[in-house]
Coordinates of C-alpha atoms in Angstrom, one line a residue:
Chain A
M1 CA 0.1 -0.3 0.1
N2 CA 1.1 3.4 -1.0
I3 CA 0.4 6.3 1.3
A4 CA 1.7 9.7 -0.2
F5 CA 2.7 12.3 2.1
P6 CA 2.3 15.6 0.9
D7 CA 5.5 18.0 0.9
I8 CA 6.0 19.8 3.8
N9 CA 8.9 22.1 5.0
M10 CA 9.1 22.4 8.4
L11 CA 10.8 25.9 8.3
V12 CA 7.1 27.2 7.5
I13 CA 6.3 26.7 11.3
L14 CA 9.6 27.3 13.0
P15 CA 8.2 30.3 14.8
L16 CA 5.6 28.2 15.8
I17 CA 7.2 25.6 17.0
V18 CA 9.7 27.5 18.9
I19 CA 7.1 29.5 20.9
F20 CA 4.6 26.3 21.5
G21 CA 7.8 24.1 22.3
S22 CA 9.0 26.8 24.8
A23 CA 6.0 27.2 26.2
L24 CA 5.5 23.5 27.1
A25 CA 8.9 23.2 28.1
L26 CA 8.2 26.5 30.5
L27 CA 5.0 24.4 32.1
L28 CA 7.1 21.6 33.1
I29 CA 10.5 23.9 34.1
D30 CA 7.8 26.0 36.3
L31 CA 6.4 23.0 37.8
F32 CA 9.4 21.3 38.8
F33 CA 12.4 23.7 39.1
I34 CA 11.3 27.2 40.0
P35 CA 10.5 27.4 43.6
A36 CA 7.1 28.9 44.5
G37 CA 7.4 32.9 45.5
N38 CA 10.2 33.2 43.0
K39 CA 8.3 32.7 39.6
K40 CA 9.7 35.7 38.3
I41 CA 12.4 33.6 36.9
T42 CA 9.4 31.5 34.7
G43 CA 8.9 35.3 33.5
Y44 CA 12.2 35.9 32.3
L45 CA 12.4 32.5 30.8
A46 CA 9.2 33.0 29.2
L47 CA 11.1 36.4 27.9
A48 CA 13.6 34.2 26.7
G49 CA 11.5 32.1 24.9
L50 CA 9.8 35.0 23.0
L51 CA 13.3 35.9 22.0
F52 CA 14.0 33.0 20.5
T53 CA 10.8 32.8 18.5
G54 CA 11.9 36.5 17.3
L55 CA 15.1 34.9 16.1
A56 CA 13.3 31.7 14.7
G57 CA 11.7 34.5 12.2
V58 CA 15.1 35.6 11.1
P59 CA 16.2 33.4 8.7
L60 CA 12.6 32.9 7.1
W61 CA 12.6 36.8 6.4
G62 CA 11.8 37.2 2.7
M63 CA 10.6 33.7 2.1
E64 CA 7.0 33.3 0.7
E65 CA 5.9 30.1 0.6
S66 CA 2.9 27.8 1.9
S67 CA 3.4 24.4 2.9
F68 CA 1.3 21.4 4.8
S69 CA -0.9 21.3 1.8
G70 CA -1.5 25.1 1.9
M71 CA -2.5 24.8 5.1
V72 CA 0.0 27.5 6.7
V73 CA 2.1 30.3 4.6
V74 CA 4.7 32.2 5.7
D75 CA 5.3 35.6 4.1
T76 CA 6.3 39.0 5.4
F77 CA 2.8 39.9 6.7
A78 CA 2.9 37.2 8.7
L79 CA 6.8 37.8 9.9
T80 CA 5.7 41.6 10.5
L81 CA 2.5 40.7 12.6
N82 CA 5.0 38.2 14.5
V83 CA 7.2 40.9 15.4
I84 CA 4.5 43.0 16.6
F85 CA 2.8 40.1 18.7
I86 CA 6.1 39.3 20.2
I87 CA 6.4 43.0 21.4
I88 CA 3.0 43.1 22.6
A89 CA 4.0 39.6 24.9
A90 CA 7.2 41.1 26.0
I91 CA 5.6 44.2 27.4
T92 CA 3.0 42.3 28.8
I93 CA 5.1 39.9 30.4
I94 CA 7.8 42.7 31.8
I95 CA 4.4 44.7 33.3
S96 CA 3.4 41.6 35.1
L97 CA 6.4 40.9 36.9
D98 CA 5.9 43.1 40.1
Y99 CA 1.8 43.3 39.5
L100 CA 1.2 39.4 40.1
P101 CA 2.9 39.4 43.7
R102 CA 2.2 42.8 44.6
Q103 CA -1.6 41.4 43.8
G104 CA -1.1 38.0 45.7
I105 CA -1.8 36.5 42.6
E106 CA 1.8 35.0 41.8
Q107 CA 1.4 32.0 39.8
G108 CA 4.1 30.5 37.5
E109 CA 1.1 29.1 35.1
F110 CA 0.8 32.9 34.1
Y111 CA 3.8 32.9 31.8
P112 CA 3.3 29.8 30.1
L113 CA -0.3 31.1 29.3
I114 CA 1.0 34.1 27.6
L115 CA 3.2 32.4 25.6
F116 CA 0.2 30.3 24.3
A117 CA -1.8 33.1 23.5
T118 CA 1.0 34.3 21.6
G119 CA 1.5 31.4 19.5
S120 CA -2.3 31.2 18.7
F121 CA -1.4 35.0 17.7
V122 CA 1.4 33.4 15.4
L123 CA -0.9 30.7 14.1
L124 CA -3.6 33.1 13.2
A125 CA -1.4 35.5 11.4
Q126 CA 0.1 32.4 9.1
S127 CA -2.8 30.1 8.8
T128 CA -4.7 29.9 5.4
N129 CA -7.2 26.9 6.1
L130 CA -10.4 27.5 8.3
I131 CA -10.0 24.4 10.3
L132 CA -6.7 26.0 11.5
I133 CA -8.3 29.7 12.0
F134 CA -10.6 27.9 14.2
L135 CA -8.1 26.1 16.1
G136 CA -6.1 29.7 16.4
I137 CA -9.4 31.5 17.5
E138 CA -10.0 28.7 20.0
L139 CA -6.5 28.4 21.4
L140 CA -6.6 32.2 21.8
S141 CA -9.9 32.3 23.5
I142 CA -9.4 29.6 26.1
T143 CA -6.0 30.6 27.1
L144 CA -7.7 34.0 27.6
Y145 CA -10.7 32.8 29.9
V146 CA -8.1 31.4 31.9
L147 CA -5.8 34.2 32.3
T148 CA -9.0 36.5 32.8
G149 CA -9.8 34.4 35.8
F150 CA -6.1 34.7 37.1
A151 CA -7.1 37.0 39.8
Y152 CA -9.2 34.3 42.0
P153 CA -10.6 34.6 43.9
R154 CA -11.5 38.4 43.3
L155 CA -15.1 38.1 42.3
S156 CA -14.7 40.4 39.5
S157 CA -12.2 38.7 38.0
E158 CA -13.9 35.4 38.2
E159 CA -17.2 37.1 36.8
A160 CA -15.3 38.8 33.9
A161 CA -13.8 35.0 33.0
M162 CA -17.6 33.8 33.1
K163 CA -18.9 36.4 31.0
Y164 CA -15.9 36.0 28.9
L165 CA -16.4 32.4 28.5
L166 CA -20.0 32.2 27.7
L167 CA -19.9 34.7 25.2
G168 CA -16.6 33.4 23.6
A169 CA -18.2 30.2 23.5
F170 CA -21.3 31.4 22.0
A171 CA -19.4 33.1 18.9
A172 CA -17.2 29.8 19.0
G173 CA -20.8 28.0 17.9
F174 CA -21.4 30.6 15.3
F175 CA -17.9 30.2 13.9
V176 CA -18.2 26.6 13.5
Y177 CA -21.5 26.7 11.9
G178 CA -20.6 29.0 9.3
I179 CA -17.6 27.0 8.5
A180 CA -20.0 23.9 7.9
L181 CA -22.0 26.2 5.7
I182 CA -19.1 27.5 3.7
Y183 CA -17.8 23.9 3.6
G184 CA -21.3 22.7 2.5
E185 CA -21.3 25.3 -0.5
T186 CA -17.5 24.8 -1.7
M187 CA -16.6 21.5 -0.8
T188 CA -13.5 22.6 1.0
V189 CA -12.0 24.5 4.0
D190 CA -9.0 25.7 2.3
L191 CA -9.0 29.6 1.6
N192 CA -7.4 29.5 -1.7
Q193 CA -10.0 26.6 -3.2
I194 CA -12.8 29.0 -1.7
R195 CA -11.6 31.7 -4.0
L196 CA -11.4 29.2 -7.0
Y197 CA -14.7 28.1 -6.4
L198 CA -16.0 31.5 -6.4
T199 CA -14.2 32.7 -9.5
E200 CA -15.3 29.5 -11.3
L201 CA -19.2 30.3 -10.2
E202 CA -19.0 33.7 -11.4
S203 CA -17.8 32.8 -15.0
S204 CA -20.2 30.1 -15.3
S205 CA -23.3 32.4 -14.1
T206 CA -26.1 32.7 -15.6
A207 CA -29.8 33.1 -14.3
A208 CA -30.1 29.3 -13.8
V209 CA -27.1 29.0 -11.3
P210 CA -27.9 30.6 -8.0
G211 CA -25.3 32.7 -6.3
P212 CA -23.4 31.6 -3.4
T213 CA -26.3 31.8 -0.9
L214 CA -24.6 28.8 1.6
L215 CA -21.5 30.5 1.5
L216 CA -22.8 33.9 2.2
I217 CA -24.8 32.7 5.1
G218 CA -21.8 31.0 6.7
G219 CA -19.7 34.0 6.0
A220 CA -22.3 36.3 7.7
L221 CA -22.0 33.8 10.7
V222 CA -17.8 33.7 10.6
L223 CA -18.4 37.7 10.3
I224 CA -20.4 37.3 13.5
A225 CA -17.7 35.2 15.6
F226 CA -15.1 37.6 14.6
S227 CA -16.8 40.5 15.7
F228 CA -17.5 39.1 19.1
K229 CA -13.5 38.8 19.4
I230 CA -12.6 41.9 17.6
A231 CA -15.6 43.2 20.1
L232 CA -17.2 45.1 17.1
V233 CA -20.8 46.9 18.2
P234 CA -23.1 45.2 18.6
F235 CA -20.9 42.4 19.6
H236 CA -19.0 44.5 22.1
M237 CA -21.4 44.0 25.3
W238 CA -18.9 41.8 27.2
T239 CA -15.9 44.0 26.8
P240 CA -16.2 46.8 29.4
D241 CA -16.9 44.0 31.9
V242 CA -14.2 41.9 30.9
Y243 CA -11.9 44.4 30.8
E244 CA -12.5 46.0 34.1
G245 CA -12.5 42.6 35.9
A246 CA -9.3 41.1 34.4
P247 CA -5.8 41.4 35.9
T248 CA -4.7 44.6 34.4
P249 CA -1.9 43.2 32.3
V250 CA -4.0 40.7 30.9
T251 CA -6.6 43.5 30.0
A252 CA -3.4 45.2 28.4
F253 CA -2.8 42.2 26.6
M254 CA -6.0 41.2 24.9
S255 CA -6.9 44.7 24.2
V256 CA -4.1 44.9 21.5
G257 CA -3.1 41.4 20.7
T258 CA -6.5 39.7 20.4
K259 CA -8.0 42.3 18.2
G260 CA -4.5 42.2 16.2
A261 CA -4.6 38.7 15.6
A262 CA -8.4 38.2 14.7
L263 CA -8.1 40.8 12.3
A264 CA -5.1 39.2 11.0
A265 CA -7.2 36.0 10.2
L266 CA -10.1 38.3 8.8
I267 CA -7.6 40.1 6.4
R268 CA -6.5 36.5 5.1
I269 CA -10.0 35.5 5.0
V270 CA -11.6 38.4 3.1
T271 CA -8.6 38.9 0.9
I272 CA -7.6 35.6 0.0
A273 CA -11.1 33.8 -0.3
L274 CA -13.7 36.4 -0.6
P275 CA -12.5 39.3 -2.9
T276 CA -15.2 38.3 -5.5
V277 CA -18.0 38.6 -3.3
Q278 CA -17.0 42.0 -2.2
D279 CA -19.9 43.8 -2.7
A280 CA -21.9 41.2 0.0
W281 CA -19.3 42.1 3.0
V282 CA -17.8 45.3 2.5
P283 CA -20.9 47.3 3.5
V284 CA -21.8 44.9 6.3
L285 CA -18.4 45.4 7.9
A286 CA -17.9 49.4 6.8
V287 CA -21.7 49.7 8.7
L288 CA -20.0 47.7 11.9
A289 CA -17.0 49.9 11.9
A290 CA -19.0 53.1 11.8
A291 CA -21.3 51.4 14.7
T292 CA -18.4 50.6 16.8
M293 CA -16.6 54.2 16.3
I294 CA -19.7 55.9 17.8
V295 CA -20.5 53.5 20.3
G296 CA -17.0 53.0 21.7
N297 CA -16.3 56.6 21.6
V298 CA -19.3 58.0 23.1
G299 CA -19.5 55.3 25.7
A300 CA -16.0 56.1 26.9
V301 CA -17.1 59.7 27.6
A302 CA -19.7 58.9 30.9
Q303 CA -16.9 56.5 32.5
T304 CA -15.3 57.7 35.6
N305 CA -13.1 54.7 36.0
V306 CA -10.1 54.8 34.0
K307 CA -9.7 51.3 33.4
R308 CA -13.5 50.9 32.1
M309 CA -12.6 54.2 30.0
L310 CA -9.9 52.4 28.5
A311 CA -12.2 49.6 27.8
Y312 CA -14.5 51.5 25.9
S313 CA -12.0 53.6 23.8
S314 CA -10.1 49.9 23.1
V315 CA -13.8 49.3 21.3
G316 CA -13.5 52.6 19.4
H317 CA -10.1 51.6 18.2
A318 CA -11.1 48.6 16.7
G319 CA -13.6 50.3 14.7
Y320 CA -10.7 52.4 13.5
I321 CA -8.3 49.5 12.8
V322 CA -11.4 47.7 11.2
L323 CA -11.1 51.1 8.4
G324 CA -7.8 49.4 7.3
V325 CA -9.6 46.1 6.3
V326 CA -12.7 47.5 4.4
A327 CA -10.6 49.9 2.4
M328 CA -9.5 46.4 0.6
S329 CA -6.6 47.9 -0.8
A330 CA -2.3 48.1 -0.3
H331 CA -3.0 51.0 1.7
G332 CA -5.5 49.9 3.7
I333 CA -3.5 46.8 5.0
E334 CA -0.5 49.0 5.4
A335 CA -2.6 51.4 7.6
F336 CA -3.6 48.6 9.5
L337 CA -0.4 47.7 10.1
F338 CA 0.8 50.8 11.2
Y339 CA -2.1 51.4 13.4
L340 CA -1.7 48.0 14.9
L341 CA 1.7 49.1 16.3
A342 CA 1.3 52.2 17.3
Y343 CA -2.2 51.2 19.2
S344 CA -0.1 48.7 20.6
L345 CA 2.4 50.3 22.1
T346 CA 0.3 53.4 23.2
N347 CA -2.3 51.2 25.0
L348 CA 0.2 49.1 26.8
G349 CA 2.3 52.0 27.9
A350 CA -1.1 53.6 29.5
F351 CA -2.0 50.2 30.9
A352 CA 1.5 50.0 32.5
V353 CA 0.9 53.5 34.1
I354 CA -2.7 52.2 35.6
I355 CA -0.6 49.3 36.7
V356 CA 2.2 51.8 38.3
L357 CA -0.8 53.2 40.2
E358 CA -2.5 50.1 41.4
Q359 CA -2.2 48.8 44.8
R360 CA -2.7 45.9 46.8
G361 CA -6.3 45.3 47.6
E362 CA -7.3 49.0 45.9
S363 CA -7.3 49.5 42.5
A364 CA -6.4 53.4 42.0
W365 CA -8.6 53.5 38.7
S366 CA -10.6 56.4 39.3
L367 CA -10.2 59.9 37.6
D368 CA -9.4 61.2 41.2
D369 CA -6.5 59.1 41.6
F370 CA -4.8 61.1 38.6
S371 CA -5.6 64.2 40.3
G372 CA -2.2 66.1 40.8
L373 CA -0.1 63.2 39.5
G374 CA 1.6 65.7 37.5
Q375 CA 3.1 67.3 40.8
R376 CA 3.8 64.2 42.4
Q377 CA 5.2 62.1 39.8
P378 CA 6.0 64.6 36.8
M379 CA 7.8 62.1 34.5
L380 CA 4.8 59.6 34.9
A381 CA 2.2 62.0 34.3
V382 CA 4.4 63.2 31.4
A383 CA 4.2 59.6 29.8
M384 CA 0.7 59.0 30.4
A385 CA -0.3 62.4 28.8
L386 CA 1.9 60.8 25.5
F387 CA -0.1 58.0 25.7
M388 CA -3.3 59.6 26.0
L389 CA -2.6 62.2 23.5
S390 CA -1.7 59.4 20.8
L391 CA -4.7 57.6 21.6
A392 CA -6.7 60.8 21.0
G393 CA -4.9 61.2 17.6
V394 CA -3.1 64.5 18.2
P395 CA 0.4 65.1 16.4
P396 CA 3.1 64.3 16.7
T397 CA 2.1 61.1 18.5
A398 CA 2.2 57.9 16.6
G399 CA -1.5 57.1 17.2
Y400 CA -2.1 60.5 15.1
L401 CA -0.4 59.0 12.1
G402 CA -2.2 55.7 12.5
K403 CA -5.8 57.5 12.2
F404 CA -4.5 59.7 9.2
F405 CA -3.5 56.5 7.4
V406 CA -6.6 54.5 7.9
F407 CA -8.7 57.6 7.1
A408 CA -6.4 58.0 4.0
A409 CA -6.7 54.5 3.0
A410 CA -10.8 54.4 3.6
W411 CA -11.0 57.7 1.6
E412 CA -9.0 56.4 -1.5
S413 CA -11.6 53.2 -1.2
G414 CA -14.5 55.7 -1.4
L415 CA -15.6 55.6 1.8
G416 CA -16.0 59.1 2.7
W417 CA -18.9 59.0 4.9
L418 CA -17.1 56.4 7.2
V419 CA -14.3 58.9 7.3
L420 CA -16.7 61.7 8.4
I421 CA -18.0 59.6 11.1
G422 CA -14.2 58.6 12.2
V423 CA -12.9 62.2 12.2
I424 CA -16.4 63.1 14.1
T425 CA -15.5 60.2 16.9
S426 CA -12.2 61.1 17.2
A427 CA -13.0 64.6 18.2
I428 CA -15.5 63.2 20.5
A429 CA -12.7 60.9 22.0
I430 CA -10.3 64.1 22.6
F431 CA -12.7 65.1 25.2
F432 CA -12.5 62.2 27.4
Y433 CA -8.6 61.7 27.0
L434 CA -8.0 65.4 28.0
R435 CA -9.8 65.1 30.8
I436 CA -7.4 62.7 32.2
I437 CA -4.4 65.3 31.6
V438 CA -6.4 68.4 32.7
R439 CA -6.4 66.2 36.0
M440 CA -3.0 65.3 36.0
F441 CA -1.7 68.6 35.6
M442 CA -4.4 71.3 36.7
H443 CA -6.0 69.5 39.8
E444 CA -4.8 68.9 43.3
P445 CA -4.1 65.5 44.5
V446 CA -7.3 64.0 46.2
R447 CA -5.8 61.1 48.2
D448 CA -2.4 60.1 47.9
V449 CA -1.6 57.3 45.8
Q450 CA 1.9 55.2 45.9
P451 CA 3.0 54.7 42.8
A452 CA 5.0 51.4 42.5
L453 CA 7.9 52.2 40.2
H454 CA 10.2 49.3 39.9
R455 CA 12.8 49.4 37.5
S456 CA 11.8 47.1 34.6
I457 CA 8.3 48.8 34.6
T458 CA 9.4 52.4 34.3
W459 CA 12.3 51.3 31.5
T460 CA 8.8 49.7 29.7
I461 CA 6.9 53.1 30.2
A462 CA 9.7 55.2 28.7
V463 CA 10.7 53.2 25.8
A464 CA 6.8 52.9 24.9
A465 CA 6.8 56.5 25.2
G466 CA 10.0 56.8 23.2
A467 CA 8.5 54.8 20.5
V468 CA 5.3 56.3 20.1
L469 CA 7.2 59.5 19.7
L470 CA 9.5 58.0 17.4
F471 CA 6.9 56.5 15.0
G472 CA 5.1 59.6 15.4
F473 CA 8.3 61.6 13.9
M474 CA 9.7 59.0 11.6
P475 CA 6.9 56.6 10.6
N476 CA 9.2 55.5 7.6
L477 CA 10.9 53.0 10.2
F478 CA 7.8 51.0 9.7
I479 CA 5.8 51.9 6.8
D480 CA 8.6 50.4 4.6
L481 CA 8.2 46.9 6.4
A482 CA 4.3 47.4 6.1
Q483 CA 4.6 47.8 2.3
R484 CA 6.5 44.8 2.1
S485 CA 3.8 43.0 3.7
V486 CA 1.3 44.0 1.4
I487 CA 3.3 43.1 -1.6
A488 CA 3.7 39.5 0.0
L489 CA -0.3 39.3 0.6
G490 CA -0.9 40.1 -3.3
G491 CA -2.3 43.2 -2.7
Chain B
M1 CA -32.1 6.3 2.6
V2 CA -32.6 9.8 4.3
P3 CA -31.5 12.6 2.0
T4 CA -28.5 14.9 3.4
D5 CA -30.9 17.9 3.2
Y6 CA -32.8 16.4 6.0
Y7 CA -29.8 16.1 7.8
V8 CA -28.8 19.8 7.5
L9 CA -32.4 20.8 8.2
L10 CA -32.0 19.2 11.6
S11 CA -28.5 20.8 12.3
A12 CA -30.2 24.3 11.4
A13 CA -33.1 23.6 13.9
L14 CA -30.9 22.3 16.4
F15 CA -28.6 25.7 16.0
T16 CA -31.4 27.6 16.2
I17 CA -32.6 25.7 19.7
G18 CA -28.9 26.3 21.1
V19 CA -28.9 30.1 20.5
L20 CA -32.4 30.7 21.7
G21 CA -30.7 28.8 25.1
V22 CA -28.4 30.8 25.2
L23 CA -30.4 34.0 25.0
L24 CA -33.1 33.0 27.5
R25 CA -32.0 30.7 29.9
R26 CA -30.0 32.2 32.8
N27 CA -28.3 29.1 35.0
A28 CA -25.0 29.1 33.5
I29 CA -24.9 25.3 33.4
V30 CA -27.8 25.3 30.9
L31 CA -26.4 27.9 28.8
F32 CA -22.9 25.5 28.4
M33 CA -25.7 22.9 27.5
S34 CA -27.1 25.4 25.2
V35 CA -23.4 26.2 23.6
E36 CA -22.8 22.3 23.1
L37 CA -25.9 22.0 21.1
M38 CA -24.8 24.7 18.7
L39 CA -21.3 23.3 18.3
N40 CA -23.0 19.6 17.7
A41 CA -25.6 21.3 15.5
A42 CA -22.4 22.5 13.4
N43 CA -20.8 19.0 13.7
L44 CA -23.9 17.4 12.3
A45 CA -24.1 19.6 9.1
L46 CA -20.0 19.3 8.5
V47 CA -20.8 15.0 8.9
A48 CA -23.6 15.6 6.1
F49 CA -21.9 17.9 3.8
A50 CA -19.0 15.5 4.5
Y51 CA -20.9 12.4 3.2
R52 CA -22.8 14.4 0.3
H53 CA -19.5 15.5 -1.2
A54 CA -17.5 12.4 -0.2
N55 CA -14.8 14.6 1.5
I56 CA -12.9 13.9 4.6
D57 CA -12.3 17.7 5.5
G58 CA -15.7 18.1 7.3
Q59 CA -15.2 15.1 9.0
V60 CA -11.2 16.3 10.1
L61 CA -12.9 19.6 11.5
V62 CA -15.3 17.6 13.5
F63 CA -12.8 16.2 15.5
F64 CA -11.5 19.6 16.4
V65 CA -14.8 20.8 17.3
I66 CA -15.3 18.1 19.7
S67 CA -12.0 18.5 21.1
V68 CA -11.9 22.2 21.5
A69 CA -15.5 21.9 23.0
A70 CA -14.2 19.8 26.0
A71 CA -11.5 21.8 26.7
E72 CA -13.6 25.0 26.6
V73 CA -16.4 23.3 29.0
A74 CA -13.3 21.8 31.3
V75 CA -12.0 25.5 31.9
G76 CA -16.1 26.6 32.0
L77 CA -17.0 24.1 35.0
A78 CA -13.6 25.1 36.4
L79 CA -14.7 28.5 36.8
L80 CA -18.1 27.7 37.8
V81 CA -16.7 25.7 40.5
T82 CA -14.9 29.0 41.9
I83 CA -18.0 31.3 41.2
F84 CA -20.0 28.6 43.2
R85 CA -17.7 28.8 46.1
T86 CA -17.7 32.8 46.6
R87 CA -21.6 33.3 45.7
S88 CA -23.1 29.8 46.3
T89 CA -25.2 30.5 43.0
T90 CA -25.1 29.5 39.2
D91 CA -27.7 31.8 38.2
V92 CA -25.8 34.3 35.8
D93 CA -27.9 37.4 36.5
E94 CA -27.0 37.2 40.4
V95 CA -23.4 37.3 39.4
S96 CA -22.8 41.0 38.1
T97 CA -20.9 43.3 40.1
L98 CA -19.4 44.7 37.1
R99 CA -21.5 47.4 35.6
G100 CA -21.6 50.7 33.7

């Protein structure tokens, strides 16, 4: 009997092997060798794992290859995203090092879980097959459910995890059923073959042959599932609660990483599989983006809890990032990548400042706790002000350029109304971001909050702030990379 | 011989029941059961389509869905136990300290 094995190229999945391998190894090392109470070592080892994952991407640079029967692909788009994801994970781990023991929730499993989640991001960026995308989304979700509930037995954390899990599992149901319908129509779960099926259908299309109805219904279900993961309105209800209840580093991690990874997979699906049925999904996604920008930013205005305000603001930012996807152009993808990088650095920095102010047993999330921060901790206040300006999209920050690029891309694609909504909501957003700055510099301190400034987190905030400014002044450092990614996508 | 269309219609009905269950019931355990129903409805559709097209991909996905569902329920029940210890309830409406 002859069994023909398909050609496989292990090099294509090298980053995945390294990150999952180090996550598994770390679980065992943590269990047997790291003494309780000294789990920081696990954190440092996790950073080493991330470093190796980054190094594993170096020999792949410039490669464009798909392997495992076209299930996994490596190209500059995936590798660029990998770099962003590794930066996100590294910052998350560094800001957790002191936070976890301070909150009394230090468990060694935290760091391997972050690695698993990052591995699922990488998987999502590289996969071109619906089965793999499903696996990536689920791996990401299940690790995040655990991480959200990590502050057990704090009830808010448990409750957040429960809500996240119920809605996440609900979304997974939609996702699988959507894949089932797409599969029923096209007989394949491979994105390239779905496109082949659609182009064939188009060329043979007559009045007698019905359109791809099942595929469109399935696509709508898949879009619902993605909207849950990216937190697009009206599927965002869980976001404020989950972001508030989760431990702060986890909130920071999922507010940037999950969105980026899920959108990367969505971009693969729409650019590879569905370009021929653009008329069906672009308007839907555009309306979702508009609703997201409006609800996210208007919702943030009413918040006095800064962590919750950042949760709403991250909903709003999801809308802006989606603008880059609905533009369906090379500039759109570039804008998406740049916005993701700028937003990740800014948001992680802002959450790092919140972590510094957060003490054991009490949370300094109220606006009052920021009052007078400019007198007590001028450098910290300046960094926070910079992050707020970048989130609001004020020049000369990276956030400003990110917004500019996504708006320009959407404008070129003829989505003027969407750009208008984006600009108006950005103006609304300036109000609540500026409110924090005003509190920090023009109010007297209301109560004494002792910032827990350790060296690692101080450096993280400084580096993030520096990067936000650097990319604000010199976007070309990254744009070049983004442009090559677009060529790789065939955009 | 039952036509595959019937299986697909049955799966659509099961999926709808699952969605309604999640939206209408308030007990967390029943919510999990409803989500399971949704996933298994999708499995039924996948197997039916795989049989009709004589293609193996759908059946492969079914195995992944089953294992993912098991992992999800394991995490979910563990969370439920911790919540039950702190609050002595599995009603999702009673566990709501986060608001705004």
